[in-house]
Each structure stands twice: as structure tokens, then as C-alpha cells.
Tab-separated table of C-alpha atoms in Angstrom:
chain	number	residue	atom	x	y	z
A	981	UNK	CA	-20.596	-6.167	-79.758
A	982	UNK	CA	-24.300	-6.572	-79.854
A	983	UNK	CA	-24.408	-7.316	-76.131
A	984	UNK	CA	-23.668	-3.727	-74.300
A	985	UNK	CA	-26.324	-1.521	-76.262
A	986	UNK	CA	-28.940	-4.644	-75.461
A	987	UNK	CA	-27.804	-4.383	-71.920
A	988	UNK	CA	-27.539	-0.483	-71.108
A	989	UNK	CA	-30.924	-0.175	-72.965
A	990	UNK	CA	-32.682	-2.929	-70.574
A	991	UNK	CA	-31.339	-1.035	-67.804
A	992	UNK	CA	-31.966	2.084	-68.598
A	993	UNK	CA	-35.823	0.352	-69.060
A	994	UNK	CA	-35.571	-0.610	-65.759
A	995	UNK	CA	-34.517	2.620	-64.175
A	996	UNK	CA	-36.935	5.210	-66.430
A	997	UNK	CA	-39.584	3.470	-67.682
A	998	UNK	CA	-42.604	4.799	-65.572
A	999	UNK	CA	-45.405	4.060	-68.037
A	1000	UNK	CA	-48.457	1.748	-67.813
A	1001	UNK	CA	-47.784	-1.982	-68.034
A	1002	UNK	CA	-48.636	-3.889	-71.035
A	1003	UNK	CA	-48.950	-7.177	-69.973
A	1004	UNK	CA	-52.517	-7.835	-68.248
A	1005	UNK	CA	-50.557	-11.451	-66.672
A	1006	UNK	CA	-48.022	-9.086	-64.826
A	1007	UNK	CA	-49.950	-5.844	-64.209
A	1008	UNK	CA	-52.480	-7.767	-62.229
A	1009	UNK	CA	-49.213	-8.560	-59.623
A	1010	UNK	CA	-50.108	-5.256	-58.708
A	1011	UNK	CA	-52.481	-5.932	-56.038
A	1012	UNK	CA	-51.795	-5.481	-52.748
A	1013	UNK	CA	-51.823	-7.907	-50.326
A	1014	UNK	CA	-53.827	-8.061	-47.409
A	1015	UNK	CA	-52.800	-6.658	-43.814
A	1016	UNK	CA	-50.654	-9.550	-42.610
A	1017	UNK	CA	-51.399	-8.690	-38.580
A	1018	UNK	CA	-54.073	-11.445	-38.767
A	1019	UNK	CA	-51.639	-13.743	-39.982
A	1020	UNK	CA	-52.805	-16.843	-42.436
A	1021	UNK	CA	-54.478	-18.679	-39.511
A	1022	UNK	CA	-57.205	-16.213	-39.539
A	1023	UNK	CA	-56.996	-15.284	-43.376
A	1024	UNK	CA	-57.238	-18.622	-44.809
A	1025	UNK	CA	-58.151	-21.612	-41.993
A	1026	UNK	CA	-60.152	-20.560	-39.045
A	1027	UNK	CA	-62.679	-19.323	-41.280
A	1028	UNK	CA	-62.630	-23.289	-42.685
A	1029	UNK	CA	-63.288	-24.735	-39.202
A	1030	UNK	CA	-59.786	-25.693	-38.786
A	1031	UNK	CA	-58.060	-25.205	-35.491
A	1032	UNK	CA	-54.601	-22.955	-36.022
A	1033	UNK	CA	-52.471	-20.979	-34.047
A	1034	UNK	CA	-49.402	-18.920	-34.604
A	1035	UNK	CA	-45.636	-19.324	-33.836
A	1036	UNK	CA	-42.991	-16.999	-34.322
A	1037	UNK	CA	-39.514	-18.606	-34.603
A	1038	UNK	CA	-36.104	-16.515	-34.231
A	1039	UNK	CA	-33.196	-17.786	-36.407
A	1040	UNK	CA	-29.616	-17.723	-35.243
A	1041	UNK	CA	-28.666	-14.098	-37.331
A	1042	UNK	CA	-32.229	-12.465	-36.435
A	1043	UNK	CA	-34.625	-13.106	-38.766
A	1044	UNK	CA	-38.180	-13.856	-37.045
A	1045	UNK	CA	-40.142	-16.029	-38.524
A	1046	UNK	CA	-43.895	-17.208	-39.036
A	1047	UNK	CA	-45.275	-20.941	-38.168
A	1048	UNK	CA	-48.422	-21.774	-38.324
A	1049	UNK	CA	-50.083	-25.100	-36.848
A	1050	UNK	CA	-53.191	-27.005	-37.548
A	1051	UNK	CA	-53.137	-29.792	-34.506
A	1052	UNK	CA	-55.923	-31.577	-36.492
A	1053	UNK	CA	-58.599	-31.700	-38.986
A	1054	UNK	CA	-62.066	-30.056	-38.673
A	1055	UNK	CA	-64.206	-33.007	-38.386
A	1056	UNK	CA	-61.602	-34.864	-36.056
A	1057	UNK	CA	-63.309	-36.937	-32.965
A	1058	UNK	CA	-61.181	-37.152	-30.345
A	1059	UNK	CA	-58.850	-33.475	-31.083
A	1060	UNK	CA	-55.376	-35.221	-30.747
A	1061	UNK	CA	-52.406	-34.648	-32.994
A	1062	UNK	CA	-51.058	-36.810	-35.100
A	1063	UNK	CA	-47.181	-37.433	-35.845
A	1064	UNK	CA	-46.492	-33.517	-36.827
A	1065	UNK	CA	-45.580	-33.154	-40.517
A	1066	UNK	CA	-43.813	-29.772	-41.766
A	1067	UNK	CA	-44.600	-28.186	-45.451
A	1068	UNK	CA	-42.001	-25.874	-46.555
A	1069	UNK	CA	-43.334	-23.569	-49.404
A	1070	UNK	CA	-41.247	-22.062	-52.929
A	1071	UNK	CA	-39.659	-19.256	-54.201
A	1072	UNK	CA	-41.610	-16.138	-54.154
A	1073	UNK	CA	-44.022	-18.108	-51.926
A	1074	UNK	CA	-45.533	-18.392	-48.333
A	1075	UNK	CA	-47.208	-20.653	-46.435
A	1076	UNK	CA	-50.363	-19.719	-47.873
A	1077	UNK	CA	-49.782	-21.348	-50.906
A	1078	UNK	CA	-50.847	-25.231	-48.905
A	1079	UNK	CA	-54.267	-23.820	-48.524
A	1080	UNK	CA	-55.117	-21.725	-51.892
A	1081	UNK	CA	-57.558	-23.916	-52.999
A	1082	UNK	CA	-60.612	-25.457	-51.541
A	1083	UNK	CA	-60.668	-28.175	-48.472
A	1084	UNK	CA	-61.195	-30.940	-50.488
A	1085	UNK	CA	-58.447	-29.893	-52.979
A	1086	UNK	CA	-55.189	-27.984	-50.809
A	1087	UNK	CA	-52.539	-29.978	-49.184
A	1088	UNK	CA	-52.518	-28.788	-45.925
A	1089	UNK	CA	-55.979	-29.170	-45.299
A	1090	UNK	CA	-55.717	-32.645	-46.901
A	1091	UNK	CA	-53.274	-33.941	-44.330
A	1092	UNK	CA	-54.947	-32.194	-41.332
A	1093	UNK	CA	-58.096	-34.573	-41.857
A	1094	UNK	CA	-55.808	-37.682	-43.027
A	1095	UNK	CA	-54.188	-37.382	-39.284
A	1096	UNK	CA	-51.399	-35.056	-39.403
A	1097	UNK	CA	-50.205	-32.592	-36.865
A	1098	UNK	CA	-49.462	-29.852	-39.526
A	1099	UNK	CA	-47.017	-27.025	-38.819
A	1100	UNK	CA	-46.559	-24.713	-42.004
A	1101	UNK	CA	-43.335	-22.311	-42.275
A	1102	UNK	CA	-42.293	-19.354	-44.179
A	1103	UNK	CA	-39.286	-18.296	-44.420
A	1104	UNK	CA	-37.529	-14.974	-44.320
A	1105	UNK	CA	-38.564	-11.620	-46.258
A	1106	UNK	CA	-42.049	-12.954	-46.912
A	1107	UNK	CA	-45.298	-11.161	-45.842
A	1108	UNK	CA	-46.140	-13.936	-43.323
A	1109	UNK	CA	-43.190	-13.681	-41.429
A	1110	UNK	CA	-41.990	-10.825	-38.940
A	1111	UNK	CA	-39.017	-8.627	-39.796
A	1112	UNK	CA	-35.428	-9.089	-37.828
A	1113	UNK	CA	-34.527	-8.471	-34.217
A	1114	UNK	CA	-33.054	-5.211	-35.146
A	1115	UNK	CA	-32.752	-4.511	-39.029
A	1116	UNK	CA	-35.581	-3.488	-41.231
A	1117	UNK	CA	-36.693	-4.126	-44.238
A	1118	UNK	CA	-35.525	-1.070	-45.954
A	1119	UNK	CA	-31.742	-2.265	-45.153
A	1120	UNK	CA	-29.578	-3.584	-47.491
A	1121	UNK	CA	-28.332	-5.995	-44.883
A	1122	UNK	CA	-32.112	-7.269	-44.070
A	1123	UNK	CA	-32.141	-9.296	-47.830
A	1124	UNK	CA	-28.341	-10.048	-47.639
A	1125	UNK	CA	-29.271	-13.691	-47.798
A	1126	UNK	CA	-29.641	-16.953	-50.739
A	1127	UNK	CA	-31.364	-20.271	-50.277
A	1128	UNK	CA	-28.271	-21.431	-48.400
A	1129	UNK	CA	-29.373	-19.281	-45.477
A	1130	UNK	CA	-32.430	-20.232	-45.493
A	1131	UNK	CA	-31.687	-23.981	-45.584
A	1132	UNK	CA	-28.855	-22.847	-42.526
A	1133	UNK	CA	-30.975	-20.926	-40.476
A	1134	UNK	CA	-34.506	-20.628	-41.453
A	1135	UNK	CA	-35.389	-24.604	-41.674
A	1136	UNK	CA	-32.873	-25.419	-39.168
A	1137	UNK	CA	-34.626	-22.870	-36.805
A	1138	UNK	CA	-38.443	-23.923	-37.994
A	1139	UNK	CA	-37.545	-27.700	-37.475
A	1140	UNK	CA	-35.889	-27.336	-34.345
A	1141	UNK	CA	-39.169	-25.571	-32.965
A	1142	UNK	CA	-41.197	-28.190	-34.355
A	1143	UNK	CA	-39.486	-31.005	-32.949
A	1144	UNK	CA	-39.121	-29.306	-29.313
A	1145	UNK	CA	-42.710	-28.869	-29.304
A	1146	UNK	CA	-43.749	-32.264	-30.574
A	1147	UNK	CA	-40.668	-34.498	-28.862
A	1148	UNK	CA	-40.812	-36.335	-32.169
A	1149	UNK	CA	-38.927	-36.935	-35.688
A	1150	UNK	CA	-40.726	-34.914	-38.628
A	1151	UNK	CA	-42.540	-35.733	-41.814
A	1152	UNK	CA	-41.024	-33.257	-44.278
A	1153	UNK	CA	-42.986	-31.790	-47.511
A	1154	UNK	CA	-41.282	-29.201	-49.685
A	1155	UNK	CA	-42.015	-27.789	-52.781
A	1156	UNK	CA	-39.499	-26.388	-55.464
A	1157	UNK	CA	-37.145	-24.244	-53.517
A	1158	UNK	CA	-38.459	-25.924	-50.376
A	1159	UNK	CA	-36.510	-29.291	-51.887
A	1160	UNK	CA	-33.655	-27.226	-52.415
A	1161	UNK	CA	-33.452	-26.329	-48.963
A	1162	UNK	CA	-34.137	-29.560	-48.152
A	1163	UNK	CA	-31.598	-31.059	-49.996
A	1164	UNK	CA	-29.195	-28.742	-48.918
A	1165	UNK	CA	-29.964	-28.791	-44.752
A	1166	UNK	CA	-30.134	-32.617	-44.760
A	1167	UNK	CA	-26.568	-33.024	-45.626
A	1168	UNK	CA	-26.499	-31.465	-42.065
A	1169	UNK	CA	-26.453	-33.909	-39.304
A	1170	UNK	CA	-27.657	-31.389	-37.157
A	1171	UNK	CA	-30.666	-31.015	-39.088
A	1172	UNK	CA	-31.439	-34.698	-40.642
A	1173	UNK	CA	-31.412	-36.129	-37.543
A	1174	UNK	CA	-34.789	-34.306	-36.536
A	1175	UNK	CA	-36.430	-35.833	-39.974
A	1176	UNK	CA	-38.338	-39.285	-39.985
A	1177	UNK	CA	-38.572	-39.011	-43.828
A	1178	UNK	CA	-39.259	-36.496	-46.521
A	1179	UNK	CA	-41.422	-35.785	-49.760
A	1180	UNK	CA	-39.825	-33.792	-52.321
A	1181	UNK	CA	-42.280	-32.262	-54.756
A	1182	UNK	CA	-40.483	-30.633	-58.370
A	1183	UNK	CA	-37.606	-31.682	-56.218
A	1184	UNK	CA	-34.751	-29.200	-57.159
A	1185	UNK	CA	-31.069	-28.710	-56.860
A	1186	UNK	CA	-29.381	-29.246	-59.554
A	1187	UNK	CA	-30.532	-26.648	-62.751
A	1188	UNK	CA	-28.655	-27.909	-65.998
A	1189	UNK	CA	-31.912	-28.201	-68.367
A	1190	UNK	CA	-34.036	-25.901	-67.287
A	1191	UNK	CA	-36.189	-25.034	-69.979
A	1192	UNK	CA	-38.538	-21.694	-68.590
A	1193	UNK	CA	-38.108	-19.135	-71.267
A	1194	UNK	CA	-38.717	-16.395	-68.712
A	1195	UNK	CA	-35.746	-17.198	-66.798
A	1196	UNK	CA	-33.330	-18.106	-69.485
A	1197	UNK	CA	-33.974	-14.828	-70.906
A	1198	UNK	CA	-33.515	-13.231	-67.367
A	1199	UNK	CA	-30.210	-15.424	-66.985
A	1200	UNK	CA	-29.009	-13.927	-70.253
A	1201	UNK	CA	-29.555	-10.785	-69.798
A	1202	UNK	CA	-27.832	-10.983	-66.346
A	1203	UNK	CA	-30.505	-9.602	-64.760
A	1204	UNK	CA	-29.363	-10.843	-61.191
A	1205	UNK	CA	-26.403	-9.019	-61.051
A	1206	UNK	CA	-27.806	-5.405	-62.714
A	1207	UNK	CA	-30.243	-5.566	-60.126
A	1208	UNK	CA	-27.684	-6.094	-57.407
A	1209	UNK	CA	-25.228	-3.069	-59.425
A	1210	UNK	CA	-27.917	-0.850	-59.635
A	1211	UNK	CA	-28.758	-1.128	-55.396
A	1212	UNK	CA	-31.804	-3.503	-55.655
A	1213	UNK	CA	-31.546	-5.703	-52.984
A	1214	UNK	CA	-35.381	-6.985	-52.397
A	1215	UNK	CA	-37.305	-8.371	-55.107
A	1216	UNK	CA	-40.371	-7.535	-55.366
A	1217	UNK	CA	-43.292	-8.161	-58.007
A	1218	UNK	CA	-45.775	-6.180	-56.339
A	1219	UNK	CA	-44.294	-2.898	-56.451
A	1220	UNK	CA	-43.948	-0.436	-59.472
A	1221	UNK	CA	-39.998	-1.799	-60.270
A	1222	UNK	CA	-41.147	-5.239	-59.748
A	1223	UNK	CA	-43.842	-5.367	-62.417
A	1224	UNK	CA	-41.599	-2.975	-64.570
A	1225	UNK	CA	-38.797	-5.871	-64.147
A	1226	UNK	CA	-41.060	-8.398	-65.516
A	1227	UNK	CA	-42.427	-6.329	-68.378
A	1228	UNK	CA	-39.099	-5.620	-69.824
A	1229	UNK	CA	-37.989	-9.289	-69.752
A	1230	UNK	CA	-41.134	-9.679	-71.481
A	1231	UNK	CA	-41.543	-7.367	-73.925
A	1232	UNK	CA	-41.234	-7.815	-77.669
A	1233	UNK	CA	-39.669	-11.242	-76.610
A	1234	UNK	CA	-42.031	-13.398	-75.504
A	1235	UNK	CA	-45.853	-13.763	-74.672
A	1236	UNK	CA	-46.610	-12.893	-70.895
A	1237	UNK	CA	-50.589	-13.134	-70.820
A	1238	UNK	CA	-49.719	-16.619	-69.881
A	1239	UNK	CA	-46.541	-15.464	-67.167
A	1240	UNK	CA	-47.359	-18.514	-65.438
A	1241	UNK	CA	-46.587	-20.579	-67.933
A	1242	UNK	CA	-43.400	-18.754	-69.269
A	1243	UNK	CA	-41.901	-19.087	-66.315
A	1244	UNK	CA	-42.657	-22.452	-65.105
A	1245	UNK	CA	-44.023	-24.283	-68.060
A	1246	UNK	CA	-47.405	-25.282	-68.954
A	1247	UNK	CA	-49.894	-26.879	-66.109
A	1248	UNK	CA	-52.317	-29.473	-67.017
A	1249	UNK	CA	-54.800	-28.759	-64.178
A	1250	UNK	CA	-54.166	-25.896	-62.298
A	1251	UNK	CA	-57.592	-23.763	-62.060
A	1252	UNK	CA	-57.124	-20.548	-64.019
A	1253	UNK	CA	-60.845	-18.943	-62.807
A	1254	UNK	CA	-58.962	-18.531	-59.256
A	1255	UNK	CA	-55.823	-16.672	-60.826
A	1256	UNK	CA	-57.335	-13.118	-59.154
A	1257	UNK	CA	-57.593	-15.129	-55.938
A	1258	UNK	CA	-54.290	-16.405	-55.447
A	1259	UNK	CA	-53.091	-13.106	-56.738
A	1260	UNK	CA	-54.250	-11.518	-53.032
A	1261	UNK	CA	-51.930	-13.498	-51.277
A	1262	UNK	CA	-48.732	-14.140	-53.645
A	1263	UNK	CA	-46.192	-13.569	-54.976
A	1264	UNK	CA	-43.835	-12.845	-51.917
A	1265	UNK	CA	-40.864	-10.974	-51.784
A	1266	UNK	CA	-37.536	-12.608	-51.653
A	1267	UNK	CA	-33.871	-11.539	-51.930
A	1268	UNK	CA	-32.054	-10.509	-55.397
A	1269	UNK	CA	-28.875	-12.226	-54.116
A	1270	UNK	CA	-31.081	-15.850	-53.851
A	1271	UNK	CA	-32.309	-14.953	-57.349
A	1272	UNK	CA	-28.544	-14.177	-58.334
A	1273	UNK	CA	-27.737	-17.405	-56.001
A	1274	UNK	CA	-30.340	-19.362	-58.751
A	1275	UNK	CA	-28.405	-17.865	-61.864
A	1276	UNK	CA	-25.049	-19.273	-60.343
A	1277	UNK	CA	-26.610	-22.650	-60.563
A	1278	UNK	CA	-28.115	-22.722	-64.202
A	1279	UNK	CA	-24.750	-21.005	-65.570
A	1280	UNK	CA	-21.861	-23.083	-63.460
A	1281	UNK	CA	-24.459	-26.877	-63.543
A	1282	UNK	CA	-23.643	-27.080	-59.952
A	1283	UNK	CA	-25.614	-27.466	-56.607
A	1284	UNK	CA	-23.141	-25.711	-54.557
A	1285	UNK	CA	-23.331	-22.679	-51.841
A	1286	UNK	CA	-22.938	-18.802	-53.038
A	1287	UNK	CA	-20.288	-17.785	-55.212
A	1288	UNK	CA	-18.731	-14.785	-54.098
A	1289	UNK	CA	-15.797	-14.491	-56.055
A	1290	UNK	CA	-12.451	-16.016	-55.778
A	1291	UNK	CA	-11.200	-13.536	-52.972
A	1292	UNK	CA	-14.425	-13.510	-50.508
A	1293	UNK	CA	-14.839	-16.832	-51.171
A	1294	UNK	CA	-11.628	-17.506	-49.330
A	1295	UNK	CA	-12.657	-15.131	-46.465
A	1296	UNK	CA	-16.332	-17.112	-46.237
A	1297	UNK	CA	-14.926	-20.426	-47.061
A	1298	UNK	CA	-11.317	-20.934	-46.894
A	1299	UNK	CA	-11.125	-21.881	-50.483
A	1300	UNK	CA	-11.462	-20.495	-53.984
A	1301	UNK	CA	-14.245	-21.757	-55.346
A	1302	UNK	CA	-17.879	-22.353	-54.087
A	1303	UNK	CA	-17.929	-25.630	-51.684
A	1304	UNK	CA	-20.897	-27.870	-53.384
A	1305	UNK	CA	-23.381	-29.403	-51.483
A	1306	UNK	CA	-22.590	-33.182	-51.653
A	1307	UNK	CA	-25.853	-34.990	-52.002
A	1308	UNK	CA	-24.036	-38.487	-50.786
A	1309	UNK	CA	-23.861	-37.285	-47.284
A	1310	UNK	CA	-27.714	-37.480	-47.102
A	1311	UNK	CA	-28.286	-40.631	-44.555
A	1312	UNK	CA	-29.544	-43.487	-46.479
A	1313	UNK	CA	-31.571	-44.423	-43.233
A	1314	UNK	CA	-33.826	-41.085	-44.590
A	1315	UNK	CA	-36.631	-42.356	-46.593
A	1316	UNK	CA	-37.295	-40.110	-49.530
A	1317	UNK	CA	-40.284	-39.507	-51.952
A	1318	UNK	CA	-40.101	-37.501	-54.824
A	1319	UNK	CA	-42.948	-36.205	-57.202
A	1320	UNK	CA	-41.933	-34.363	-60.514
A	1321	UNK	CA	-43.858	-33.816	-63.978
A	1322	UNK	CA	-43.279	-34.152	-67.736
A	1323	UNK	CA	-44.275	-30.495	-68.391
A	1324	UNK	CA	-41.755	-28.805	-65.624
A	1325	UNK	CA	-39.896	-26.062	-67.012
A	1326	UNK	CA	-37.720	-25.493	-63.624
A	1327	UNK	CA	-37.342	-29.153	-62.455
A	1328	UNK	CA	-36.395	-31.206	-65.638
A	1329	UNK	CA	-36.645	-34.685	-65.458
A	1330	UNK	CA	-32.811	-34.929	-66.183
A	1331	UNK	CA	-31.963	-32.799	-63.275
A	1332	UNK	CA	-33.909	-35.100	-61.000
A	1333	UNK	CA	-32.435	-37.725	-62.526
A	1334	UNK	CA	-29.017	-36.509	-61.926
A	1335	UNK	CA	-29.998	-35.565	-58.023
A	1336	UNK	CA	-31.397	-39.348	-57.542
A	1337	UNK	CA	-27.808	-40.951	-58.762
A	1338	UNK	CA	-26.192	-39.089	-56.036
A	1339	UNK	CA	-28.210	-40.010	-53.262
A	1340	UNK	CA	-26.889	-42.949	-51.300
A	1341	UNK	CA	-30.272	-44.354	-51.718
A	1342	UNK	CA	-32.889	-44.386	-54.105
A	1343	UNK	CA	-36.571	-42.288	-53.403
A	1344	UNK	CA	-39.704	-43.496	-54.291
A	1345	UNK	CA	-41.116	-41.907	-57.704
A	1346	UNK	CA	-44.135	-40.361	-58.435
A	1347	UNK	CA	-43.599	-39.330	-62.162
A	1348	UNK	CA	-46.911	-37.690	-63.915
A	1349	UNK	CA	-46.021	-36.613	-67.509
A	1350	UNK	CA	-49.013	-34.034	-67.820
A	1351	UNK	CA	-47.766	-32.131	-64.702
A	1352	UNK	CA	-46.167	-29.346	-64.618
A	1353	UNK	CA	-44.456	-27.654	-61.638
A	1354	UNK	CA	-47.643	-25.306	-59.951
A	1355	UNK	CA	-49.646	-28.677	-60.557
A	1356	UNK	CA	-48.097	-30.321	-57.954
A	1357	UNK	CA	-49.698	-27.997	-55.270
A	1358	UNK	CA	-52.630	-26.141	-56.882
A	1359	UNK	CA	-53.582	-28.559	-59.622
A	1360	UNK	CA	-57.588	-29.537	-59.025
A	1361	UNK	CA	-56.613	-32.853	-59.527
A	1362	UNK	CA	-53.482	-33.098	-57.159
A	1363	UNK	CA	-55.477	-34.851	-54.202
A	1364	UNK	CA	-56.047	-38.148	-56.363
A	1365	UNK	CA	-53.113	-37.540	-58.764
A	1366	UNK	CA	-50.211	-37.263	-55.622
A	1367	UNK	CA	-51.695	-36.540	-52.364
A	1368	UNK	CA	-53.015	-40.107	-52.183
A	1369	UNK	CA	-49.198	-41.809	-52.953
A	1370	UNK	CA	-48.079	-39.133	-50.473
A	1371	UNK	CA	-49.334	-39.577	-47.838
A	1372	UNK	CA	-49.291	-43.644	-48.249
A	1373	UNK	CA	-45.631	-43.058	-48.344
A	1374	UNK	CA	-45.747	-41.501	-44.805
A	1375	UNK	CA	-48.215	-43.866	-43.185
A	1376	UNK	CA	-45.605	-46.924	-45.032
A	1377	UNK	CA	-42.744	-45.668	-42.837
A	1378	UNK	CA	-44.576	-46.391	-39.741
A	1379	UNK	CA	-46.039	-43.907	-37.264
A	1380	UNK	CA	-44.189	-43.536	-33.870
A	1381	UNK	CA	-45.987	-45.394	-31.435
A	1382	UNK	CA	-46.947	-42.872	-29.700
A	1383	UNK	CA	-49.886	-42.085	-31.859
């Protein structure tokens, strides 16, 4: 009885509500970002001494998307790559997000100077990347797409490139919805078989206990599928309905000065004096229908591909229901490392725990109870807390011989 006036009056919020934004956390999302032509190489690397170049990879249905590669580090003697490793960013993410901090303290940088031949995707709708053969942004059909596409077509594509290039398997690094694509493609054979092994950080796909009080608000108010009723198909928190969006989830229901932290949980160690900084670069669009793909999995508890409805289901899948992924048809040849924190609101340690049983084999475990899930690729600390038992995970597997 209670529910309908609750939910007309958080639409009619969304739709009408043109007024100044309360919440300094969110209102500072309105930023633009800066003109993507130069692409991150130039934004974010060159000016570090780092070599990078460019790549633009096509998918199978269109998309075009951005790659960027650092052969090897800045200080490197004799300038040859290393065994190329690919990092595979989040949700609302780019590839920027491996180099937001400082040399000594960002990922990408990190493995660059440890050896690595580091290629960097991001996938489709983000700033990085480069539009679709022929649809544009402002279609509807452009951001008709979940995770499951991009774990499809996106990585399939990105890896694929990688490996041609390199003529070698692939060390694999993916954070939060970067695991779930990874989890998802590497049931694939056409896909695993490019891999030499993978490092799952806040490894994801399975969503039973996730504890973010931003998005189990969201979830109940159904805000996936108003969005999608009232014709908003891109999601995006740097325009006027974005911030809007997040100010009426907010409001009167929960503190947002900290958004950060009510969405993912607290972070131990990420550096707050940089917030404005990062804020230039994300967050990144993505699609309403992979946000309404997310809500699928926290109300149904399964890791399973888009749930169109009994009767398109049929036409997409030739059944009723939703085909799950099945997490036993990752090879157990594929050695797997997986980092994950006590503080994670998204990736509960239960979850991961449930994802590890049904694995054919079982990952190495980084487990850091302070951690929550930014800290695992912005936290100051990250280079002694993980990086270190990361990368001594790759180098354990054995480089190919012929580096």
C-alpha cells in the first residue's frame, strides 16, 4: 500500500526536480571530464616518462574500443617487453583508474617497471573508448548492452588483439566488474584458452550479501527498471539526471558526503586529499540495462546471463529462464588469484566464498580484513599490501621462455 505513493513520488523526483544538489559528495560528479581526443596515454603516462601508444579494437556487433599499451617501464635498460599482462577496469570505470595515483603507488605503472608488457582496456560506452561503427551515442540501441556483452564481445575482442599482437598467453587483472567479466568469458573456451592465469581483485559474480546501503536502497526502490520505463538508457553521473538520480536515493535516507563509502563500504587507505583529482577522469558512463543486469543478480542470488522475461528469453535462449554461468567449466589448468577485503560492501566475503566452491580448483587468497573494495586499486598502501603477492603469483607460474 505504502509502496506506489513512495514510488510515483521518487519518480516524479527524478523527472522534475531541477534544483541545486544537496549533497557536496555527488554535486562534485559534476565536473566535466577532459577532451578524450588525447586519449589516457597522453593524459595520464607520457607525461610520467612511460612509453604508451593507442589501439582501437572493433567488437563483433560494432562497438570500437580503446587499448592502451605500456611496452615497458620508464627506467627499463634494454626497452623489451615482457610477457604482456591485461588489466580490465570496474563499473562506471576506465582504464584510467590503473594509473590515478602516483608511480610508486598505481598498478599499472607498478607492473610496467616489475617487467610487464601492459595493455589496459576499456570497455564500451566509456569516455576512453570510440563510439560504434554506425550507431551513436544518443541511440537507444548504442547502450542496449549488460556485463554479459561485455564479457562476449568486449574482452573477447580486447584479448584476442592482445594475444595476436604478442603471439603469447595473457596475464589477466580485473577489478570488480572486470572479475565478473572474467568469470563469465572464461567459461568460454574460446576465450580461456588465450589466458596463462588470472588475478581477480573484489572478485565478483555472485551478489547474495551485499551489504552497500546505496544500492540496496536503489534495488528497492527498483530504480533499474524506472529508469529503463521512463526511456533512460545511458547512465550517467555527470550529467544533470545523473547527479539528480543519486541525490534522490540519497536524500533524507542516508548520509552521501561520504558517497564513496555508501556505496562501496568504508576504505582503510584510500587517499581522500585526491578525491577532486580522480573526480576529472571518473565516473564513466555505462548502460542502465547492466545496472538493471546487477539488480537481477542481488534479487534472484544467481550468476546467470540477462533476464528478459519468460517469452524473450525463449527467443534469446531457447529456454524460460536465464541460462547461469556455470563456474565449473572454468579449466582447472587456469591458475587463479583472488584478493578481497573485510570492509567490502559489493564483494562479501561469503559471495567469494560461494564463487571459490564452484571452481574446479581452488585460487590463491589474498584476504586483508581492513580493505575495502576501492582499496584494492587506489589504496596508498596497495603496492606493499597486494601488488607485491600479485605479481609473485605471476612470476610463480613461470614466464614463457621467450622472455
Amino acid at each position: 500500500m505504502g509502496r506506489a505513493p513512495a514510488l510515483l513520488s521518487f519518480l516524479l523526483h527524478i523527472l522534475f526536480l531541477l534544483g541545486r544538489v544537496r549533497c557536496s559528495a555527488v554535486a562534485a560528479l559534476g565536473r566535466r571530464l577532459p577532451p578524450s581526443t588525447d586519449g589516457v596515454c597522453a593524459r595520464l603516462i607520457r607525461p610520467l616518462g612511460y612509453p604508451c601508444s593507442e589501439h582501437a579494437v572493433e567488437t563483433e556487433d560494432g562497438y570500437i574500443l580503446s587499448v592502451q599499451h605500456i611496452p615497458y617501464g620508464r627506467r627499463a635498460l634494454a626497452k623489451k617487453s615482457g610477457p604482456p599482462i591485461f588489466l580490465q577496469h570496474g563499473l562506471f570505470q576506465g582504464g584510467d583508474t590503473w594509473f590515478m595515483n602516483s608511480a610508486e603507488e598505481s598498478l599499472g605503472f607498478i607492473l610496467a617497471d616489475s617487467g610487464f608488457d601492459v595493455w589496459v582496456g576499456n570497455v564500451r560506452g566509456t569516455h576512453w573508448s570510440y563510439g560504434h561503427v554506425t550507431l551513436s551515442e544518443n541511440d537507444k540501441a548504442f547502450w542496449d548492452w549488460s556485463w554479459q556483452e561485455l564479457a562476449q564481445y568486449d574482452l573477447l575482442a580486447m584479448i584476442g588483439y592482445v594475444y595476436s599482437a604478442t603471439n603469447s598467453k595473457i596475464f589477466y587483472v580485473g577489478h570488480s566488474q572486470g572479475t565478473i567479466m572474467a568469470l563469465a568469458a572464461f567459461t568460454m573456451p574460446n576465450v580461456v584458452q588465450m589466458i596463462e592465469s588470472a588475478a581477480l581483485l573484489c572478485p565478483i559474480s555472485y551478489l547474495d550479501h551485499i551489504s552497500s546501503r546505496f544500492v540496496l536502497r536503489a534495488v528497492g526502490l527498483h530504480l533499474d527498471q524506472l529508469l529503463l520505463t521512463i526511456g533512460i538508457h545511458q547512465l550517467n553521473f555527470r550529467s544533470n539526471m545523473g547527479i539528480q538520480i543519486l541525490d534522490s536515493v540519497c536524500d533524507g535516507h542516508m548520509d552521501c558526503n561520504n558517497l564513496l563509502a555508501a556505496i562501496t563500504g568504508e576504505n582503510c587507505c584510500f587517499n581522500g586529499s585526491r578525491v577532486n583529482y580522480y573526480l576529472e577522469y571518473e565516473p564513466h558512463p555505462s548502460s542502465t540495462k547492466n545496472l538493471n543486469h546487477l539488480f537481477q543478480m542481488i534479487r534472484t542470488g544467481t550468476f546467470a546471463k540477462y533476464d528478459y522475461g519468460w517469452l524473450r528469453n525463449l527467443i534469446h535462449y531457447s529456454h524460460l529462464h536465464a541460462p547461469a554461468f556455470d563456474l565449473s567449466k572454468i579449466p582447472d589448468s587456469l591458475p587463479i588469484w583472488m584478493g578481497y577485503g573485510g570492509t567490502d560492501a559489493l564483494a562479501d566475503g561469503a559471495d567469494v566464498r560461494r564463487t571459490i566452491n564452484e571452481l574446479r580448483s581452488k585460487p590463491e587468497l589474498l584476504y586483508i580484513d581492513k580493505y575495502g573494495h576501492i582499496d584494492f586499486i587506489l589504496s596508498v598502501k596497495a603496492k606493499d599490501d597486494v601488488y607485491g603477492e600479485l605479481i609473485r603469483f605471476f612470476r610463480s607460474q613461470g614466464w614463457p621462455s621467450s622472455y
